[in-house]
């Protein structure tokens, strides 16, 4: 599956949607550079709840996007000539209360299936398929059991979608991180499209672990007790933007992204890390699969038999998976989580002996049974450090 990808909210929308990724490569304008003063200054929201910075106004104007029309629904226009795809073109103006309880609850996952024929036959880098490991429900409250975990919500051509994500440390802002790690396909559609829109992170979504039926009458604060945080910048690998696809595992070894977030309601300057009480370090020198030890993958699986409302996890020792012989080998573990778990963090033991993020869920088969994630390398480190530098000291 690349049912390890996000889920569609449009009722009856069975079509597969492209994955997403966010990026700002070293060759792009101001890639990884310091933001202009206005780039991180959010304008006060108007009575319509539409918030936009002066920097963003300029970028929208540059691409011929009328601000008032965007506010009134132009963001729903997915024509190819209007769908921004280059790394430097990321725009995501806040629309307050767009993610109401119904939209959050109903967001679904677009398929990104992988068939056995898509996998390289090079036995030197692909180990036998692991036995399925039954996903275990995370105990609630989720903020106590897995405080760095949450959901990424976003809109694409076929409706509202969902992935999973993890709060990670920001080297430029120790103890005050606003960085979230997820999959590239959760922010950008890859070679088939461009940046997804209305990207937001909800830490400890449905913290109490209520059932879908119980959530029918839940208010926004019950579903999102630690707030809704909008992505004011995102970055993914150039390989994902150029190669990523909704099926076949294309671009999967480079399927990672970092989102910088800001509170929807403006907040008082308290960071995401301070709000949730933690952030994980990221390990970019993770060992080969044979030496990786046990890894734990966490997420909100949304494709059947799951419904996307509860947090689950799997644990196991990874094997190797090769999609293409000339691309990095991925980690693979047995796990029955399905689409919606995409982007969720894989946690192992870092070089200092403490828990660290070492991968994220990228792909899996249509029928479930295993998950695969990229082994984070210097390319992933470059994406992470570029986003950190962009908001250094802010």
mmCIF file of C-alpha atoms in Angstrom:
data_model
loop_
_atom_site.group_PDB
_atom_site.id
_atom_site.type_symbol
_atom_site.label_atom_id
_atom_site.label_comp_id
_atom_site.label_asym_id
_atom_site.label_seq_id
_atom_site.Cartn_x
_atom_site.Cartn_y
_atom_site.Cartn_z
ATOM 1 C CA UNK A 1 0.000 0.000 0.000
ATOM 2 C CA UNK A 2 1.222 3.193 -0.002
ATOM 3 C CA UNK A 3 -1.740 2.852 2.096
ATOM 4 C CA UNK A 4 0.813 4.069 4.179
ATOM 5 C CA UNK A 5 -0.150 7.277 2.835
ATOM 6 C CA UNK A 6 -2.885 9.688 3.751
ATOM 7 C CA UNK A 7 -6.669 9.214 3.749
ATOM 8 C CA UNK A 8 -9.397 10.923 1.718
ATOM 9 C CA UNK A 9 -12.383 12.564 3.328
ATOM 10 C CA UNK A 10 -14.425 13.007 0.187
ATOM 11 C CA UNK A 11 -17.161 10.442 0.610
ATOM 12 C CA UNK A 12 -16.970 7.791 -2.048
ATOM 13 C CA UNK A 13 -13.655 9.021 -3.378
ATOM 14 C CA UNK A 14 -11.949 5.751 -4.148
ATOM 15 C CA UNK A 15 -9.343 7.174 -6.473
ATOM 16 C CA UNK A 16 -5.741 6.933 -5.412
ATOM 17 C CA UNK A 17 -4.094 10.234 -4.569
ATOM 18 C CA UNK A 18 -0.461 11.090 -5.071
ATOM 19 C CA UNK A 19 1.792 11.247 -2.065
ATOM 20 C CA UNK A 20 3.136 14.545 -0.901
ATOM 21 C CA UNK A 21 6.420 16.131 -0.046
ATOM 22 C CA UNK A 22 7.849 19.491 0.913
ATOM 23 C CA UNK A 23 11.224 20.779 0.025
ATOM 24 C CA UNK A 24 13.639 23.602 -0.453
ATOM 25 C CA UNK A 25 16.782 22.236 -2.004
ATOM 26 C CA UNK A 26 20.200 23.858 -1.818
ATOM 27 C CA UNK A 27 19.854 25.130 -5.353
ATOM 28 C CA UNK A 28 16.595 26.972 -4.713
ATOM 29 C CA UNK A 29 16.200 30.659 -4.040
ATOM 30 C CA UNK A 30 16.929 31.364 -0.374
ATOM 31 C CA UNK A 31 16.986 27.635 0.270
ATOM 32 C CA UNK A 32 17.878 27.118 3.885
ATOM 33 C CA UNK A 33 18.628 30.811 4.202
ATOM 34 C CA UNK A 34 17.454 33.260 6.812
ATOM 35 C CA UNK A 35 13.811 34.268 6.475
ATOM 36 C CA UNK A 36 13.024 37.879 5.845
ATOM 37 C CA UNK A 37 11.683 39.762 8.837
ATOM 38 C CA UNK A 38 8.178 39.443 7.481
ATOM 39 C CA UNK A 39 8.534 35.752 6.700
ATOM 40 C CA UNK A 40 7.825 34.743 10.263
ATOM 41 C CA UNK A 41 5.569 37.591 11.273
ATOM 42 C CA UNK A 42 1.954 36.508 11.141
ATOM 43 C CA UNK A 43 -0.549 39.204 10.397
ATOM 44 C CA UNK A 44 -3.416 39.433 12.836
ATOM 45 C CA UNK A 45 -6.389 37.517 11.545
ATOM 46 C CA UNK A 46 -9.405 39.300 10.242
ATOM 47 C CA UNK A 47 -12.992 38.662 11.173
ATOM 48 C CA UNK A 48 -13.070 35.864 8.603
ATOM 49 C CA UNK A 49 -10.315 33.965 10.383
ATOM 50 C CA UNK A 50 -7.950 34.161 7.432
ATOM 51 C CA UNK A 51 -4.373 34.799 8.565
ATOM 52 C CA UNK A 52 -1.553 35.690 6.214
ATOM 53 C CA UNK A 53 1.922 37.190 6.563
ATOM 54 C CA UNK A 54 3.239 40.014 4.421
ATOM 55 C CA UNK A 55 5.900 37.676 3.019
ATOM 56 C CA UNK A 56 3.241 35.154 2.040
ATOM 57 C CA UNK A 57 1.126 37.858 0.405
ATOM 58 C CA UNK A 58 4.117 38.674 -1.786
ATOM 59 C CA UNK A 59 4.680 35.040 -2.728
ATOM 60 C CA UNK A 60 1.013 34.523 -3.570
ATOM 61 C CA UNK A 61 1.026 37.653 -5.711
ATOM 62 C CA UNK A 62 4.185 36.466 -7.465
ATOM 63 C CA UNK A 63 2.319 33.358 -8.588
ATOM 64 C CA UNK A 64 -0.774 35.269 -9.656
ATOM 65 C CA UNK A 65 -2.858 34.110 -6.689
ATOM 66 C CA UNK A 66 -5.500 36.582 -5.542
ATOM 67 C CA UNK A 67 -5.561 36.654 -1.731
ATOM 68 C CA UNK A 68 -9.272 37.310 -1.402
ATOM 69 C CA UNK A 69 -10.125 34.566 -3.866
ATOM 70 C CA UNK A 70 -7.832 32.135 -2.023
ATOM 71 C CA UNK A 71 -9.613 32.954 1.219
ATOM 72 C CA UNK A 72 -12.970 32.427 -0.440
ATOM 73 C CA UNK A 73 -12.060 28.970 -1.763
ATOM 74 C CA UNK A 74 -9.544 29.407 -4.580
ATOM 75 C CA UNK A 75 -7.285 27.013 -2.651
ATOM 76 C CA UNK A 76 -9.634 24.280 -3.878
ATOM 77 C CA UNK A 77 -8.473 24.891 -7.474
ATOM 78 C CA UNK A 78 -6.099 22.018 -8.297
ATOM 79 C CA UNK A 79 -5.520 22.813 -11.975
ATOM 80 C CA UNK A 80 -1.965 21.881 -12.868
ATOM 81 C CA UNK A 81 -1.091 25.416 -13.888
ATOM 82 C CA UNK A 82 -2.192 26.672 -10.458
ATOM 83 C CA UNK A 83 -0.667 23.887 -8.361
ATOM 84 C CA UNK A 84 2.695 25.106 -7.022
ATOM 85 C CA UNK A 85 5.289 22.342 -6.985
ATOM 86 C CA UNK A 86 8.799 23.784 -6.732
ATOM 87 C CA UNK A 87 10.593 23.672 -3.371
ATOM 88 C CA UNK A 88 10.723 27.442 -3.034
ATOM 89 C CA UNK A 89 7.019 27.829 -3.831
ATOM 90 C CA UNK A 90 5.591 26.460 -0.580
ATOM 91 C CA UNK A 91 2.656 28.569 0.647
ATOM 92 C CA UNK A 92 0.189 27.619 3.385
ATOM 93 C CA UNK A 93 -1.822 30.568 4.752
ATOM 94 C CA UNK A 94 -3.709 29.851 7.960
ATOM 95 C CA UNK A 95 -7.486 29.642 7.688
ATOM 96 C CA UNK A 96 -8.721 29.579 11.261
ATOM 97 C CA UNK A 97 -11.141 26.806 12.222
ATOM 98 C CA UNK A 98 -10.927 25.199 8.771
ATOM 99 C CA UNK A 99 -9.969 22.000 10.566
ATOM 100 C CA UNK A 100 -13.141 21.601 12.595
ATOM 101 C CA UNK A 101 -13.960 18.311 14.405
ATOM 102 C CA UNK A 102 -15.802 16.871 11.408
ATOM 103 C CA UNK A 103 -12.980 17.571 8.911
ATOM 104 C CA UNK A 104 -10.364 16.224 11.309
ATOM 105 C CA UNK A 105 -12.359 13.084 12.025
ATOM 106 C CA UNK A 106 -13.291 12.365 8.412
ATOM 107 C CA UNK A 107 -9.895 12.908 6.773
ATOM 108 C CA UNK A 108 -8.833 9.764 4.959
ATOM 109 C CA UNK A 109 -5.783 8.173 3.372
ATOM 110 C CA UNK A 110 -4.951 8.026 -0.326
ATOM 111 C CA UNK A 111 -3.582 4.697 -1.432
ATOM 112 C CA UNK A 112 0.066 4.324 -2.293
ATOM 113 C CA UNK A 113 0.304 0.574 -2.861
ATOM 114 C CA UNK A 114 3.390 -1.486 -3.497
ATOM 115 C CA UNK A 115 3.183 -4.803 -5.333
ATOM 116 C CA UNK A 116 5.790 -7.516 -5.034
ATOM 117 C CA UNK A 117 6.753 -6.846 -8.643
ATOM 118 C CA UNK A 118 7.808 -3.322 -7.684
ATOM 119 C CA UNK A 119 10.538 -4.596 -5.384
ATOM 120 C CA UNK A 120 14.049 -5.240 -6.622
ATOM 121 C CA UNK A 121 15.019 -8.873 -6.979
ATOM 122 C CA UNK A 122 18.498 -8.134 -5.653
ATOM 123 C CA UNK A 123 18.619 -10.571 -2.754
ATOM 124 C CA UNK A 124 21.811 -8.906 -1.524
ATOM 125 C CA UNK A 125 19.800 -5.926 -0.301
ATOM 126 C CA UNK A 126 16.257 -7.263 0.139
ATOM 127 C CA UNK A 127 15.581 -9.675 2.979
ATOM 128 C CA UNK A 128 12.654 -12.128 3.043
ATOM 129 C CA UNK A 129 9.303 -10.523 3.778
ATOM 130 C CA UNK A 130 8.770 -10.319 7.548
ATOM 131 C CA UNK A 131 5.876 -12.052 9.265
ATOM 132 C CA UNK A 132 3.020 -9.677 10.063
ATOM 133 C CA UNK A 133 3.111 -8.196 13.559
ATOM 134 C CA UNK A 134 -0.242 -7.211 15.010
ATOM 135 C CA UNK A 135 -0.391 -3.469 15.710
ATOM 136 C CA UNK A 136 -0.992 -2.727 19.383
ATOM 137 C CA UNK A 137 -3.244 0.077 20.603
ATOM 138 C CA UNK A 138 -1.317 2.768 22.470
ATOM 139 C CA UNK A 139 -2.673 3.320 25.949
ATOM 140 C CA UNK A 140 -4.429 6.596 26.602
ATOM 141 C CA UNK A 141 -3.964 9.364 27.391
ATOM 142 C CA UNK A 142 -1.639 9.449 24.377
ATOM 143 C CA UNK A 143 0.166 12.481 25.751
ATOM 144 C CA UNK A 144 1.488 10.305 28.569
ATOM 145 C CA UNK A 145 2.366 7.299 26.428
ATOM 146 C CA UNK A 146 3.691 9.005 23.268
ATOM 147 C CA UNK A 147 3.669 12.810 23.707
ATOM 148 C CA UNK A 148 5.718 13.550 20.559
ATOM 149 C CA UNK A 149 3.237 11.793 18.247
ATOM 150 C CA UNK A 150 0.310 13.292 16.376
ATOM 151 C CA UNK A 151 -1.533 13.690 13.086
ATOM 152 C CA UNK A 152 -0.804 15.759 9.997
ATOM 153 C CA UNK A 153 -3.929 17.021 8.223
ATOM 154 C CA UNK A 154 -3.916 18.429 4.693
ATOM 155 C CA UNK A 155 -6.006 18.961 1.585
ATOM 156 C CA UNK A 156 -5.338 17.495 -1.849
ATOM 157 C CA UNK A 157 -7.250 17.262 -5.142
ATOM 158 C CA UNK A 158 -9.509 14.475 -3.858
ATOM 159 C CA UNK A 159 -10.318 15.820 -0.432
ATOM 160 C CA UNK A 160 -9.006 16.074 3.099
ATOM 161 C CA UNK A 161 -6.272 13.640 4.050
ATOM 162 C CA UNK A 162 -4.307 12.495 7.056
ATOM 163 C CA UNK A 163 -0.839 11.218 7.941
ATOM 164 C CA UNK A 164 1.086 10.746 11.183
ATOM 165 C CA UNK A 165 4.067 12.737 12.452
ATOM 166 C CA UNK A 166 6.510 13.331 15.316
ATOM 167 C CA UNK A 167 7.748 16.414 17.175
ATOM 168 C CA UNK A 168 11.547 16.553 16.815
ATOM 169 C CA UNK A 169 14.240 18.719 18.357
ATOM 170 C CA UNK A 170 15.425 21.919 16.674
ATOM 171 C CA UNK A 171 19.213 22.406 16.956
ATOM 172 C CA UNK A 172 18.830 26.158 16.342
ATOM 173 C CA UNK A 173 16.206 26.540 19.089
ATOM 174 C CA UNK A 174 17.078 24.142 21.942
ATOM 175 C CA UNK A 175 14.092 23.358 24.142
ATOM 176 C CA UNK A 176 11.804 25.449 21.945
ATOM 177 C CA UNK A 177 11.313 23.360 18.817
ATOM 178 C CA UNK A 178 8.490 23.956 16.360
ATOM 179 C CA UNK A 179 9.656 21.180 14.019
ATOM 180 C CA UNK A 180 7.620 18.140 12.977
ATOM 181 C CA UNK A 181 8.963 15.108 11.090
ATOM 182 C CA UNK A 182 6.752 13.233 8.642
ATOM 183 C CA UNK A 183 6.827 11.618 5.190
ATOM 184 C CA UNK A 184 7.457 13.631 2.043
ATOM 185 C CA UNK A 185 4.244 12.325 0.510
ATOM 186 C CA UNK A 186 2.321 13.937 3.368
ATOM 187 C CA UNK A 187 3.216 17.430 2.171
ATOM 188 C CA UNK A 188 3.926 17.146 -1.581
ATOM 189 C CA UNK A 189 2.484 14.984 -4.373
ATOM 190 C CA UNK A 190 5.855 14.226 -5.940
ATOM 191 C CA UNK A 191 6.271 14.123 -9.711
ATOM 192 C CA UNK A 192 2.501 13.922 -10.198
ATOM 193 C CA UNK A 193 1.673 17.275 -8.627
ATOM 194 C CA UNK A 194 2.758 19.889 -6.117
ATOM 195 C CA UNK A 195 2.439 21.059 -2.539
ATOM 196 C CA UNK A 196 -0.597 20.008 -0.580
ATOM 197 C CA UNK A 197 -2.563 22.778 1.109
ATOM 198 C CA UNK A 198 -3.866 23.626 4.577
ATOM 199 C CA UNK A 199 -1.141 21.471 6.147
ATOM 200 C CA UNK A 200 -1.563 21.331 9.930
ATOM 201 C CA UNK A 201 -0.289 19.197 12.822
ATOM 202 C CA UNK A 202 -2.430 18.003 15.749
ATOM 203 C CA UNK A 203 -0.303 16.630 18.624
ATOM 204 C CA UNK A 204 -1.918 13.826 20.660
ATOM 205 C CA UNK A 205 -4.973 13.767 18.397
ATOM 206 C CA UNK A 206 -7.921 12.238 20.317
ATOM 207 C CA UNK A 207 -5.763 12.090 23.448
ATOM 208 C CA UNK A 208 -8.318 10.085 25.403
ATOM 209 C CA UNK A 209 -8.458 7.353 22.747
ATOM 210 C CA UNK A 210 -12.224 7.603 22.225
ATOM 211 C CA UNK A 211 -13.956 5.495 19.607
ATOM 212 C CA UNK A 212 -15.248 6.961 16.345
ATOM 213 C CA UNK A 213 -18.772 6.817 17.761
ATOM 214 C CA UNK A 214 -17.734 8.713 20.893
ATOM 215 C CA UNK A 215 -16.014 11.363 18.787
ATOM 216 C CA UNK A 216 -19.226 12.167 16.902
ATOM 217 C CA UNK A 217 -20.136 14.701 19.583
ATOM 218 C CA UNK A 218 -16.605 15.748 20.564
ATOM 219 C CA UNK A 219 -15.622 19.394 20.360
ATOM 220 C CA UNK A 220 -12.389 20.723 18.868
ATOM 221 C CA UNK A 221 -10.612 20.935 22.218
ATOM 222 C CA UNK A 222 -11.366 17.278 22.960
ATOM 223 C CA UNK A 223 -10.028 16.140 19.590
ATOM 224 C CA UNK A 224 -7.074 18.557 19.567
ATOM 225 C CA UNK A 225 -6.275 19.239 23.263
ATOM 226 C CA UNK A 226 -2.841 20.706 22.457
ATOM 227 C CA UNK A 227 -4.052 22.839 19.601
ATOM 228 C CA UNK A 228 -3.825 22.883 15.818
ATOM 229 C CA UNK A 229 -0.416 23.957 14.474
ATOM 230 C CA UNK A 230 -0.165 25.134 10.855
ATOM 231 C CA UNK A 231 2.881 24.472 8.716
ATOM 232 C CA UNK A 232 4.369 27.856 7.839
ATOM 233 C CA UNK A 233 7.254 26.138 6.036
ATOM 234 C CA UNK A 234 7.975 22.621 4.843
ATOM 235 C CA UNK A 235 10.821 20.889 3.088
ATOM 236 C CA UNK A 236 11.415 17.467 1.591
ATOM 237 C CA UNK A 237 14.037 15.862 -0.594
ATOM 238 C CA UNK A 238 14.460 16.955 -4.195
ATOM 239 C CA UNK A 239 14.354 13.255 -5.071
ATOM 240 C CA UNK A 240 10.844 12.978 -3.674
ATOM 241 C CA UNK A 241 9.662 16.012 -5.627
ATOM 242 C CA UNK A 242 11.211 14.646 -8.842
ATOM 243 C CA UNK A 243 10.503 10.913 -8.445
ATOM 244 C CA UNK A 244 7.742 10.399 -5.896
ATOM 245 C CA UNK A 245 4.554 8.704 -7.084
ATOM 246 C CA UNK A 246 1.308 7.424 -5.610
ATOM 247 C CA UNK A 247 2.016 3.783 -6.467
ATOM 248 C CA UNK A 248 4.929 1.420 -6.891
ATOM 249 C CA UNK A 249 7.214 2.743 -4.193
ATOM 250 C CA UNK A 250 8.839 5.325 -6.462
ATOM 251 C CA UNK A 251 10.868 7.816 -4.429
ATOM 252 C CA UNK A 252 10.265 5.917 -1.179
ATOM 253 C CA UNK A 253 13.947 5.872 -0.057
ATOM 254 C CA UNK A 254 13.764 9.696 -0.021
ATOM 255 C CA UNK A 255 10.262 9.971 1.419
ATOM 256 C CA UNK A 256 10.798 12.255 4.419
ATOM 257 C CA UNK A 257 9.916 15.849 5.265
ATOM 258 C CA UNK A 258 10.272 18.457 7.991
ATOM 259 C CA UNK A 259 7.515 20.965 8.756
ATOM 260 C CA UNK A 260 7.968 24.143 10.783
ATOM 261 C CA UNK A 261 4.693 24.932 12.542
ATOM 262 C CA UNK A 262 2.994 27.867 14.230
ATOM 263 C CA UNK A 263 -0.142 27.858 16.411
ATOM 264 C CA UNK A 264 -3.346 28.530 14.502
ATOM 265 C CA UNK A 265 -4.609 31.035 17.054
ATOM 266 C CA UNK A 266 -1.335 32.954 17.349
ATOM 267 C CA UNK A 267 -0.383 31.787 20.827
ATOM 268 C CA UNK A 268 1.823 33.494 23.417
ATOM 269 C CA UNK A 269 5.203 32.491 22.046
ATOM 270 C CA UNK A 270 5.204 29.051 23.672
ATOM 271 C CA UNK A 271 6.780 26.545 21.292
ATOM 272 C CA UNK A 272 5.356 23.197 20.220
ATOM 273 C CA UNK A 273 8.034 21.384 22.223
ATOM 274 C CA UNK A 274 7.131 23.353 25.351
ATOM 275 C CA UNK A 275 3.430 22.729 24.716
ATOM 276 C CA UNK A 276 3.697 18.946 24.453
ATOM 277 C CA UNK A 277 6.618 18.658 26.870
ATOM 278 C CA UNK A 278 9.043 16.787 24.641
ATOM 279 C CA UNK A 279 10.770 16.471 21.244
ATOM 280 C CA UNK A 280 12.826 13.586 19.903
ATOM 281 C CA UNK A 281 16.361 13.883 18.559
ATOM 282 C CA UNK A 282 16.883 12.633 14.994
ATOM 283 C CA UNK A 283 19.571 10.018 14.302
ATOM 284 C CA UNK A 284 21.210 10.492 10.893
ATOM 285 C CA UNK A 285 23.872 7.831 11.375
ATOM 286 C CA UNK A 286 21.511 5.002 12.105
ATOM 287 C CA UNK A 287 23.127 1.581 11.695
ATOM 288 C CA UNK A 288 22.425 -0.916 8.962
ATOM 289 C CA UNK A 289 19.331 -3.051 9.505
ATOM 290 C CA UNK A 290 21.262 -5.947 10.997
ATOM 291 C CA UNK A 291 22.679 -3.722 13.743
ATOM 292 C CA UNK A 292 19.656 -1.447 14.268
ATOM 293 C CA UNK A 293 18.087 -3.446 17.087
ATOM 294 C CA UNK A 294 14.397 -3.192 17.832
ATOM 295 C CA UNK A 295 12.503 -0.269 16.259
ATOM 296 C CA UNK A 296 9.076 1.031 17.265
ATOM 297 C CA UNK A 297 6.748 2.542 14.641
ATOM 298 C CA UNK A 298 3.815 4.686 15.808
ATOM 299 C CA UNK A 299 0.897 6.156 13.888
ATOM 300 C CA UNK A 300 -2.819 6.603 13.332
ATOM 301 C CA UNK A 301 -3.748 3.906 10.769
ATOM 302 C CA UNK A 302 -6.905 4.893 8.914
ATOM 303 C CA UNK A 303 -7.487 2.329 6.166
ATOM 304 C CA UNK A 304 -9.547 -0.763 7.155
ATOM 305 C CA UNK A 305 -9.641 -2.474 9.550
ATOM 306 C CA UNK A 306 -8.645 0.748 11.355
ATOM 307 C CA UNK A 307 -10.544 4.041 11.304
ATOM 308 C CA UNK A 308 -7.847 6.656 11.900
ATOM 309 C CA UNK A 309 -9.116 7.778 15.282
ATOM 310 C CA UNK A 310 -6.753 5.848 17.558
ATOM 311 C CA UNK A 311 -3.001 5.583 17.902
ATOM 312 C CA UNK A 312 -1.266 2.243 17.334
ATOM 313 C CA UNK A 313 2.305 0.992 17.230
ATOM 314 C CA UNK A 314 4.404 -1.975 16.146
ATOM 315 C CA UNK A 315 7.821 -3.072 17.342
ATOM 316 C CA UNK A 316 10.373 -5.322 15.725
ATOM 317 C CA UNK A 317 13.870 -5.738 14.351
ATOM 318 C CA UNK A 318 14.111 -4.436 10.779
ATOM 319 C CA UNK A 319 15.187 -6.208 7.646
ATOM 320 C CA UNK A 320 16.323 -4.655 4.359
ATOM 321 C CA UNK A 321 14.124 -3.591 1.447
ATOM 322 C CA UNK A 322 15.401 -2.378 -1.917
ATOM 323 C CA UNK A 323 13.044 -0.644 -4.366
ATOM 324 C CA UNK A 324 15.740 0.185 -6.920
ATOM 325 C CA UNK A 325 19.261 -1.237 -6.957
ATOM 326 C CA UNK A 326 20.847 2.216 -7.324
ATOM 327 C CA UNK A 327 18.903 3.781 -4.429
ATOM 328 C CA UNK A 328 19.405 3.547 -0.645
ATOM 329 C CA UNK A 329 18.134 0.394 1.045
ATOM 330 C CA UNK A 330 15.156 0.930 3.355
ATOM 331 C CA UNK A 331 14.253 -0.508 6.751
ATOM 332 C CA UNK A 332 11.297 -2.935 6.804
ATOM 333 C CA UNK A 333 9.386 -4.387 9.752
ATOM 334 C CA UNK A 334 6.373 -6.648 10.108
ATOM 335 C CA UNK A 335 3.307 -4.559 11.043
ATOM 336 C CA UNK A 336 -0.421 -4.595 10.304
ATOM 337 C CA UNK A 337 -0.875 -0.804 10.439
ATOM 338 C CA UNK A 338 -2.400 0.617 7.265
ATOM 339 C CA UNK A 339 -2.637 3.946 5.425
ATOM 340 C CA UNK A 340 -2.821 6.950 7.709
ATOM 341 C CA UNK A 341 0.190 5.619 9.618
ATOM 342 C CA UNK A 342 2.340 7.167 6.877
ATOM 343 C CA UNK A 343 4.860 9.657 8.208
ATOM 344 C CA UNK A 344 4.714 8.249 11.728
ATOM 345 C CA UNK A 345 8.048 8.070 13.518
ATOM 346 C CA UNK A 346 10.228 5.006 13.931
ATOM 347 C CA UNK A 347 12.094 5.201 17.217
ATOM 348 C CA UNK A 348 15.265 3.287 18.055
ATOM 349 C CA UNK A 349 18.283 3.715 20.268
ATOM 350 C CA UNK A 350 20.500 6.642 19.346
ATOM 351 C CA UNK A 351 24.275 6.741 19.608
ATOM 352 C CA UNK A 352 23.938 8.170 23.124
ATOM 353 C CA UNK A 353 21.816 5.212 24.202
ATOM 354 C CA UNK A 354 18.618 7.275 24.372
ATOM 355 C CA UNK A 355 15.493 7.077 22.178
ATOM 356 C CA UNK A 356 15.837 8.808 18.799
ATOM 357 C CA UNK A 357 13.881 9.063 15.551
ATOM 358 C CA UNK A 358 15.605 6.866 12.953
ATOM 359 C CA UNK A 359 12.975 6.625 10.181
ATOM 360 C CA UNK A 360 9.346 7.251 9.260
ATOM 361 C CA UNK A 361 6.661 5.103 7.711
ATOM 362 C CA UNK A 362 6.678 5.417 3.919
ATOM 363 C CA UNK A 363 5.184 2.381 2.163
ATOM 364 C CA UNK A 364 3.520 -0.969 2.662
ATOM 365 C CA UNK A 365 1.526 -3.531 0.651
ATOM 366 C CA UNK A 366 -2.144 -3.099 -0.200
ATOM 367 C CA UNK A 367 -3.038 -6.023 2.017
ATOM 368 C CA UNK A 368 -0.989 -4.805 4.976
ATOM 369 C CA UNK A 369 1.505 -6.933 6.890
ATOM 370 C CA UNK A 370 4.673 -4.835 6.754
ATOM 371 C CA UNK A 371 5.897 -1.253 6.697
ATOM 372 C CA UNK A 372 9.044 0.248 5.209
ATOM 373 C CA UNK A 373 10.788 3.521 5.950
ATOM 374 C CA UNK A 374 13.864 5.377 4.669
ATOM 375 C CA UNK A 375 17.183 5.029 6.422
ATOM 376 C CA UNK A 376 17.946 8.665 7.246
ATOM 377 C CA UNK A 377 21.208 9.807 5.682
ATOM 378 C CA UNK A 378 23.071 13.042 4.947
ATOM 379 C CA UNK A 379 20.372 14.084 2.489
ATOM 380 C CA UNK A 380 17.762 13.857 5.241
ATOM 381 C CA UNK A 381 20.094 15.732 7.568
ATOM 382 C CA UNK A 382 20.418 18.504 5.002
ATOM 383 C CA UNK A 383 16.631 18.955 4.844
ATOM 384 C CA UNK A 384 16.377 19.010 8.635
ATOM 385 C CA UNK A 385 19.196 21.490 9.157
ATOM 386 C CA UNK A 386 17.934 23.799 6.394
ATOM 387 C CA UNK A 387 14.544 24.176 8.085
ATOM 388 C CA UNK A 388 16.202 24.654 11.467
ATOM 389 C CA UNK A 389 18.502 27.395 10.114
ATOM 390 C CA UNK A 390 15.614 29.151 8.403
ATOM 391 C CA UNK A 391 13.985 29.837 11.763
ATOM 392 C CA UNK A 392 17.092 30.132 13.924
ATOM 393 C CA UNK A 393 16.451 32.272 16.982
ATOM 394 C CA UNK A 394 12.781 32.793 16.207
#
